[in-house]
Amino acid sequence: MLRQILVGAAVSLGNIAIHALLMAAVLWAARTAVAIATFRQSLRLIAVMIATVSFLMAAHLAEVLVWALAYAIVGAAPDDTDLIYFAFVNYSTLGYGDVTPVERWHLLGPMTAMNGVLLFGWSTAVIFEVLRRVMTTTRSEGRR
């Protein structure tokens, strides 16, 4: 059990690092886009939100791939399992249950789900904050 927790914690920390790096990129891009004046404020909002969500989706895809790689390294799934699919199902908490981990790695599925839920929540908070900043800037520009 300790080995499962250590592997799960290491992969989770790696994914948190990936997410933090991409969060910094998202916030930088959002600040840059907000600073660009445009006559069509709605276009700025659309562009910023598309960029923000695209970056975040790329982050989550990378994190799923890290889990799939970890599953491959430790042999967490039965032979002939599509590890990316398995990682996506666990990470997103979809939980079809059509693929289950091998007995000695049962804790990796729930640890993957916990990591995914936390990172999805973090992404949601960032989306809300970027939207708030863009809307605040748009309102203050409209008052000038």
CSV table of C-alpha atoms in Angstrom, one decimal:
chain,number,residue,atom,x,y,z
A,1,MET,CA,0.0,0.0,0.0
A,2,LEU,CA,2.8,2.4,0.8
A,3,ARG,CA,4.2,2.0,-2.7
A,4,GLN,CA,0.9,2.9,-4.3
A,5,ILE,CA,0.6,6.0,-2.1
A,6,LEU,CA,4.2,7.1,-2.9
A,7,VAL,CA,3.7,6.6,-6.7
A,8,GLY,CA,0.3,8.3,-6.6
A,9,ALA,CA,1.7,11.2,-4.6
A,10,ALA,CA,4.7,11.6,-6.9
A,11,VAL,CA,2.5,11.6,-10.0
A,12,SER,CA,0.1,14.0,-8.4
A,13,LEU,CA,2.9,16.4,-7.4
A,14,GLY,CA,4.2,16.3,-11.0
A,15,ASN,CA,0.8,17.1,-12.3
A,16,ILE,CA,0.5,20.0,-9.8
A,17,ALA,CA,3.8,21.3,-11.2
A,18,ILE,CA,2.5,21.1,-14.7
A,19,HIS,CA,-0.7,22.8,-13.8
A,20,ALA,CA,1.1,25.6,-11.9
A,21,LEU,CA,3.3,26.3,-14.9
A,22,LEU,CA,0.4,26.4,-17.3
A,23,MET,CA,-1.5,28.6,-14.8
A,24,ALA,CA,1.3,31.1,-14.9
A,25,ALA,CA,1.1,31.1,-18.7
A,26,VAL,CA,-2.7,31.5,-18.7
A,27,LEU,CA,-2.5,34.4,-16.3
A,28,TRP,CA,0.3,36.1,-18.3
A,29,ALA,CA,-1.7,35.6,-21.5
A,30,ALA,CA,-4.9,37.0,-19.9
A,31,ARG,CA,-3.1,40.0,-18.5
A,32,THR,CA,-1.5,40.7,-21.9
A,33,ALA,CA,-4.9,40.3,-23.7
A,34,VAL,CA,-6.6,42.6,-21.2
A,35,ALA,CA,-4.0,45.3,-21.8
A,36,ILE,CA,-4.7,45.4,-25.5
A,37,ALA,CA,-7.3,48.0,-26.2
A,38,THR,CA,-10.0,47.2,-28.8
A,39,PHE,CA,-13.2,48.7,-29.9
A,40,ARG,CA,-15.0,45.4,-29.6
A,41,GLN,CA,-14.7,44.5,-26.0
A,42,SER,CA,-16.8,41.4,-26.6
A,43,LEU,CA,-14.2,40.1,-29.0
A,44,ARG,CA,-11.5,40.6,-26.4
A,45,LEU,CA,-13.6,38.6,-23.9
A,46,ILE,CA,-14.2,35.8,-26.4
A,47,ALA,CA,-10.5,35.6,-27.4
A,48,VAL,CA,-9.3,35.6,-23.8
A,49,MET,CA,-11.7,32.9,-22.7
A,50,ILE,CA,-10.9,30.7,-25.7
A,51,ALA,CA,-7.2,31.0,-25.0
A,52,THR,CA,-7.7,30.4,-21.3
A,53,VAL,CA,-9.8,27.3,-21.7
A,54,SER,CA,-7.6,25.9,-24.5
A,55,PHE,CA,-4.5,26.2,-22.3
A,56,LEU,CA,-6.3,24.5,-19.4
A,57,MET,CA,-7.5,21.7,-21.6
A,58,ALA,CA,-4.0,21.2,-22.8
A,59,ALA,CA,-2.8,21.1,-19.2
A,60,HIS,CA,-5.4,18.4,-18.3
A,61,LEU,CA,-4.5,16.4,-21.4
A,62,ALA,CA,-0.8,16.5,-20.4
A,63,GLU,CA,-1.7,15.4,-16.9
A,64,VAL,CA,-3.7,12.5,-18.2
A,65,LEU,CA,-0.8,11.5,-20.3
A,66,VAL,CA,1.5,11.6,-17.2
A,67,TRP,CA,-0.9,9.3,-15.4
A,68,ALA,CA,-1.0,6.9,-18.4
A,69,LEU,CA,2.8,6.9,-18.4
A,70,ALA,CA,2.9,6.1,-14.7
A,71,TYR,CA,0.4,3.3,-15.2
A,72,ALA,CA,2.7,1.9,-17.9
A,73,ILE,CA,5.8,2.1,-15.8
A,74,VAL,CA,4.4,0.3,-12.8
A,75,GLY,CA,2.2,-2.1,-14.7
A,76,ALA,CA,-1.0,-0.9,-13.1
A,77,ALA,CA,-3.5,-2.1,-15.7
A,78,PRO,CA,-4.1,-5.5,-17.3
A,79,ASP,CA,-2.2,-6.3,-20.5
A,80,ASP,CA,-3.7,-4.8,-23.7
A,81,THR,CA,-5.4,-2.0,-21.8
A,82,ASP,CA,-5.6,1.4,-23.5
A,83,LEU,CA,-3.7,3.3,-20.8
A,84,ILE,CA,-4.7,6.8,-22.0
A,85,TYR,CA,-8.4,5.8,-22.0
A,86,PHE,CA,-7.9,4.2,-18.5
A,87,ALA,CA,-6.2,7.4,-17.2
A,88,PHE,CA,-8.9,9.6,-18.7
A,89,VAL,CA,-11.7,7.6,-17.1
A,90,ASN,CA,-10.0,7.8,-13.7
A,91,TYR,CA,-8.8,11.4,-14.0
A,92,SER,CA,-12.2,12.7,-15.0
A,93,THR,CA,-13.9,10.5,-12.4
A,94,LEU,CA,-16.1,9.1,-15.2
A,95,GLY,CA,-15.6,5.7,-13.7
A,96,TYR,CA,-17.0,3.4,-16.3
A,97,GLY,CA,-15.4,0.4,-14.5
A,98,ASP,CA,-14.8,-1.5,-17.8
A,99,VAL,CA,-11.1,-1.4,-16.9
A,100,THR,CA,-9.8,-1.9,-13.4
A,101,PRO,CA,-6.3,-1.8,-12.1
A,102,VAL,CA,-4.4,-4.9,-11.2
A,103,GLU,CA,-4.8,-5.9,-7.6
A,104,ARG,CA,-1.5,-4.5,-6.3
A,105,TRP,CA,-2.2,-1.0,-7.8
A,106,HIS,CA,-5.9,-0.6,-6.8
A,107,LEU,CA,-5.2,2.7,-5.0
A,108,LEU,CA,-3.9,4.4,-8.2
A,109,GLY,CA,-7.4,4.8,-9.7
A,110,PRO,CA,-8.8,6.8,-6.7
A,111,MET,CA,-5.6,8.8,-6.4
A,112,THR,CA,-5.9,9.7,-10.1
A,113,ALA,CA,-9.5,10.8,-9.6
A,114,MET,CA,-8.6,12.8,-6.5
A,115,ASN,CA,-5.8,14.6,-8.5
A,116,GLY,CA,-8.2,15.2,-11.4
A,117,VAL,CA,-10.9,16.6,-9.2
A,118,LEU,CA,-8.5,19.0,-7.5
A,119,LEU,CA,-7.0,20.2,-10.7
A,120,PHE,CA,-10.4,20.6,-12.4
A,121,GLY,CA,-11.5,22.7,-9.4
A,122,TRP,CA,-8.3,24.8,-9.7
A,123,SER,CA,-9.0,25.3,-13.4
A,124,THR,CA,-12.5,26.4,-12.7
A,125,ALA,CA,-11.3,29.0,-10.2
A,126,VAL,CA,-8.8,30.3,-12.8
A,127,ILE,CA,-11.5,30.5,-15.5
A,128,PHE,CA,-13.7,32.5,-13.1
A,129,GLU,CA,-10.8,34.8,-12.1
A,130,VAL,CA,-9.8,35.5,-15.7
A,131,LEU,CA,-13.4,36.2,-16.6
A,132,ARG,CA,-13.7,38.5,-13.6
A,133,ARG,CA,-10.6,40.4,-14.6
A,134,VAL,CA,-11.7,40.9,-18.2
A,135,MET,CA,-15.1,42.0,-17.2
A,136,THR,CA,-13.7,44.5,-14.6
A,137,THR,CA,-11.3,45.9,-17.2
A,138,THR,CA,-14.1,46.2,-19.8
A,139,ARG,CA,-16.4,48.0,-17.3
A,140,SER,CA,-13.6,50.4,-16.2
A,141,GLU,CA,-12.7,51.2,-19.8
A,142,GLY,CA,-16.4,51.8,-20.6
A,143,ARG,CA,-16.6,54.4,-17.8
A,144,ARG,CA,-13.7,56.4,-19.3
